[in-house]
Coordinates of N, CA and C in Angstrom, one line a residue:
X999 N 82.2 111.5 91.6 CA 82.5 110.9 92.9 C 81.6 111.5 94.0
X1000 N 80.8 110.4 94.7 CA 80.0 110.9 95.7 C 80.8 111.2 97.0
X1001 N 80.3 111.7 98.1 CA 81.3 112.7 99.2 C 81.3 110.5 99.9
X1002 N 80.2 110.3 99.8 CA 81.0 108.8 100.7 C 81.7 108.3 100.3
X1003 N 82.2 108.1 99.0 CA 83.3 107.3 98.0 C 84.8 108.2 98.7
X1004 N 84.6 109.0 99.3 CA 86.1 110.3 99.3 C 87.1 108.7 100.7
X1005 N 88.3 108.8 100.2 CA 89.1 107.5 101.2 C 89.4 108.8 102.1
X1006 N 89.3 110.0 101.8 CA 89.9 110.6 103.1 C 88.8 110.8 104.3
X1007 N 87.7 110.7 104.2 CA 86.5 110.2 104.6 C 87.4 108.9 106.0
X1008 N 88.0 108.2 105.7 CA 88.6 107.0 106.5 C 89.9 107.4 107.4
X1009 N 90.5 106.9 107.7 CA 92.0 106.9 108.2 C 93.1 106.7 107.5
X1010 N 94.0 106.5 107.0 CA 95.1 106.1 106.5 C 95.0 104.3 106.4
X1011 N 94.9 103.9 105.7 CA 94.9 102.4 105.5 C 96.3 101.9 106.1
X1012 N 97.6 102.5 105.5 CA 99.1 101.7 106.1 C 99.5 103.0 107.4
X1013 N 100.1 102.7 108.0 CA 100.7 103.8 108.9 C 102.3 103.9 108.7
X1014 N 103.1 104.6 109.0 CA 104.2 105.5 108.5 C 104.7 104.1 109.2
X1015 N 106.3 103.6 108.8 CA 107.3 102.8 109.0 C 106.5 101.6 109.0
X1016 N 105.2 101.2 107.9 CA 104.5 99.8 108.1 C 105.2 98.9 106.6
X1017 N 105.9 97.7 107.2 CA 106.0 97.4 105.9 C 105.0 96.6 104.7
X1018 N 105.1 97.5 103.4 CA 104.1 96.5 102.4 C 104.9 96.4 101.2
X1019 N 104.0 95.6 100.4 CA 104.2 95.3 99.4 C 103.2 95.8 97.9
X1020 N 104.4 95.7 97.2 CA 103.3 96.4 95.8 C 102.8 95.3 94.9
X1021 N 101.5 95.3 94.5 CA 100.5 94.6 94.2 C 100.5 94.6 92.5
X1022 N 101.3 95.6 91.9 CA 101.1 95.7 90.7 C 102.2 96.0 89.7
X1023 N 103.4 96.2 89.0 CA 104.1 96.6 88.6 C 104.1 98.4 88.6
X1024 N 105.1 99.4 89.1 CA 104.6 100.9 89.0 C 105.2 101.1 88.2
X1025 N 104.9 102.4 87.5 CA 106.0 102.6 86.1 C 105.7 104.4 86.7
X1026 N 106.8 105.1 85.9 CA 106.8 106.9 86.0 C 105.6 106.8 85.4
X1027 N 105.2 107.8 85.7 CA 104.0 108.7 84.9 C 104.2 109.9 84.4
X1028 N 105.1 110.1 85.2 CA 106.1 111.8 84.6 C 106.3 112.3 86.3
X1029 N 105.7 111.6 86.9 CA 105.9 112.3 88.3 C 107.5 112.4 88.8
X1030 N 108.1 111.3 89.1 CA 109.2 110.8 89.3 C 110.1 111.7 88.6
X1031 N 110.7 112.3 89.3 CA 111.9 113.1 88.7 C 113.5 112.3 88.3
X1032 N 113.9 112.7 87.2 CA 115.0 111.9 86.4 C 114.9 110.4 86.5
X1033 N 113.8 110.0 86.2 CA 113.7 109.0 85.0 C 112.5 109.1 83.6
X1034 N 112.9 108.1 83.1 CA 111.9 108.1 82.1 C 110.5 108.2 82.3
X1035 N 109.6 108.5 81.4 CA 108.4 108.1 81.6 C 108.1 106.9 81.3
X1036 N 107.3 105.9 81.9 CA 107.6 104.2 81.8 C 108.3 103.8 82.2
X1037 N 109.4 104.3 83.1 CA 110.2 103.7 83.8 C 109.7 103.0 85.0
X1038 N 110.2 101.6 85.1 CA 110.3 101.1 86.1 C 110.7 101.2 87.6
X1039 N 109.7 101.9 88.7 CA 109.9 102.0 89.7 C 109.7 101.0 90.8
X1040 N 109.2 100.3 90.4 CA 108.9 99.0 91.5 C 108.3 98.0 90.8
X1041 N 108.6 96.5 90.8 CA 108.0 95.7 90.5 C 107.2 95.1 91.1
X1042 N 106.3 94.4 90.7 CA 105.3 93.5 91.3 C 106.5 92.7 92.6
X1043 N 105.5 92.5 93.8 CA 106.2 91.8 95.0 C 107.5 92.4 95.8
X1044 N 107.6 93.8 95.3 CA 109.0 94.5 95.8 C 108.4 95.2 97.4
X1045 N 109.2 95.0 98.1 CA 108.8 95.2 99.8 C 109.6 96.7 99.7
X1046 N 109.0 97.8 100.2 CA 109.3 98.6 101.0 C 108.7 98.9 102.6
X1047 N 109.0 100.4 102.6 CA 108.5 100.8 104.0 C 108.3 102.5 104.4
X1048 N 106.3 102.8 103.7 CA 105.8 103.4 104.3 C 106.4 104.7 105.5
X1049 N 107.4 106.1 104.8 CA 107.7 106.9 104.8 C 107.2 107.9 105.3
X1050 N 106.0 108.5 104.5 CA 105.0 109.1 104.5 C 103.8 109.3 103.9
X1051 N 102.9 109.8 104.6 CA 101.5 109.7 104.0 C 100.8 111.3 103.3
X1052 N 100.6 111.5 101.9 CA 100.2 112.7 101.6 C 98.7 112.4 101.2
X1053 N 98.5 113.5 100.2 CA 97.2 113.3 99.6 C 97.0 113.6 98.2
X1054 N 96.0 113.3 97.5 CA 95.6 113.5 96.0 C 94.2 113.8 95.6
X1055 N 94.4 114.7 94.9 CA 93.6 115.7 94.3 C 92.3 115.3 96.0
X1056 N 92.1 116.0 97.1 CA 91.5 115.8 98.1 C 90.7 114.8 97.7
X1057 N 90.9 113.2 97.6 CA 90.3 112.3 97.6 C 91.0 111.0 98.3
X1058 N 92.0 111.0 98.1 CA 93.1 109.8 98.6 C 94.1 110.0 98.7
X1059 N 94.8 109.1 99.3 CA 95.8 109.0 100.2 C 97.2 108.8 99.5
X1060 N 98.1 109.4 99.3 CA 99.1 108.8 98.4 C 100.0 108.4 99.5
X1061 N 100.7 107.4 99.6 CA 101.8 106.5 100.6 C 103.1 107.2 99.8
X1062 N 103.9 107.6 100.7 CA 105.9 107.5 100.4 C 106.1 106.4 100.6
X1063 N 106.3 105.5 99.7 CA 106.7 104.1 100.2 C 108.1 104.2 99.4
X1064 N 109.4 104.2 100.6 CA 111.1 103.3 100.5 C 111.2 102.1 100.0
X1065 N 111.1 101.8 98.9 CA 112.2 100.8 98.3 C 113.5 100.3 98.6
X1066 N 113.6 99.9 99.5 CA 115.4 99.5 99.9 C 116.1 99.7 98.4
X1067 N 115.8 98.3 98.0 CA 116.4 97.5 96.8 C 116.7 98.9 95.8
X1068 N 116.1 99.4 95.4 CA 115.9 100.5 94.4 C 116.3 101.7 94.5
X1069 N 116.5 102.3 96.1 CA 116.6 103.4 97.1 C 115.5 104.4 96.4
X1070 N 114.6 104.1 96.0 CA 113.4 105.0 95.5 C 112.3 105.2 96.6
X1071 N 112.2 106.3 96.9 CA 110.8 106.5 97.4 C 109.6 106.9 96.2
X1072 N 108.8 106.4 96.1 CA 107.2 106.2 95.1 C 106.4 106.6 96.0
X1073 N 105.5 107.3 95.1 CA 103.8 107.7 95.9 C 103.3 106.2 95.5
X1074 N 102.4 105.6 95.8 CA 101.5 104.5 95.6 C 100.1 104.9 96.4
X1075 N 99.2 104.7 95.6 CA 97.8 104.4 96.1 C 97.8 103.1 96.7
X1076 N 96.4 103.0 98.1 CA 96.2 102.1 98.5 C 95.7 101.2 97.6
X1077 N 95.4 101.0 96.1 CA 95.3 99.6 95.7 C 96.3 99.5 95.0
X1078 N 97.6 100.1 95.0 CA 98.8 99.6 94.5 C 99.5 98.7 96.1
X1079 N 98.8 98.8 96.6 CA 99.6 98.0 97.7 C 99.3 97.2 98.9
X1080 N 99.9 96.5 99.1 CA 99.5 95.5 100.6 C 100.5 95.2 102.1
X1081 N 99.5 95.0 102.6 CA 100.7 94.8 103.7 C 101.3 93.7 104.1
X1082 N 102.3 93.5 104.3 CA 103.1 92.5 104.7 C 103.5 92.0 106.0
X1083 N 102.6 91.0 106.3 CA 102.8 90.3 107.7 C 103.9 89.8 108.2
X1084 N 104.1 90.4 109.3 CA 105.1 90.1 109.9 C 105.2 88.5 110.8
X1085 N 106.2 87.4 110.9 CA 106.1 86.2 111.3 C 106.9 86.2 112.3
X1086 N 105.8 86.1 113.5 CA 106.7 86.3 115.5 C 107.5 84.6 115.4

C-alpha cells in the first residue's frame, strides 16, 4: 500500500450520529464478542447510526455503526456502507 492509498490521508467519510446503510451482508469474523463466528450481524439494507469513528491497522477508518433493530453496534469499513438520505 502506497502512503497515497492510506484513507486516513482523508477525513472521515460518515460523521458520528450520520445515518447509513450497509451495502453488503456483515457476518463475525471473530471480532464480535459472544456470537458465533459467521454470525449474522447486519444484513444487506439494515439502517443504523454512526456512534463512533476508530481506526485499523493505521490505514482506515472503522465506523461504530448502532443497529437499532439488532441493538448491535459493528465496526464497518467505508465500503461496507452508505449513506442514507434524508427526505425534507
Amino acid at each position: 500500500m502506497q502512503l497515497d492509498e492510506l484513507e486516513l490521508n482523508c477525513p472521515p467519510v460518515f460523521e458520528i450520529n450520520q445515518k447509513v446503510r450497509t451495502r453488503k451482508l456483515i457476518r463475525n469474523d471473530g471480532t464480535f464478542p459472544g456470537q458465533d463466528i459467521g454470525a449474522t450481524l447486519a444484513k444487506k439494507g439494515e439502517i443504523g447510526y454512526v456512534v463512533g469513528i476508530g481506526t485499523y491497522l493505521q490505514t482506515s477508518y472503522i465506523y461504530a455503526v448502532h443497529f437499532l433493530e439488532r441493538g448491535f453496534i459493528v465496526g464497518c469499513k467505508k465500503k461496507e456502507l452508505e449513506e442514507v438520505e434524508e427526505v425534507s
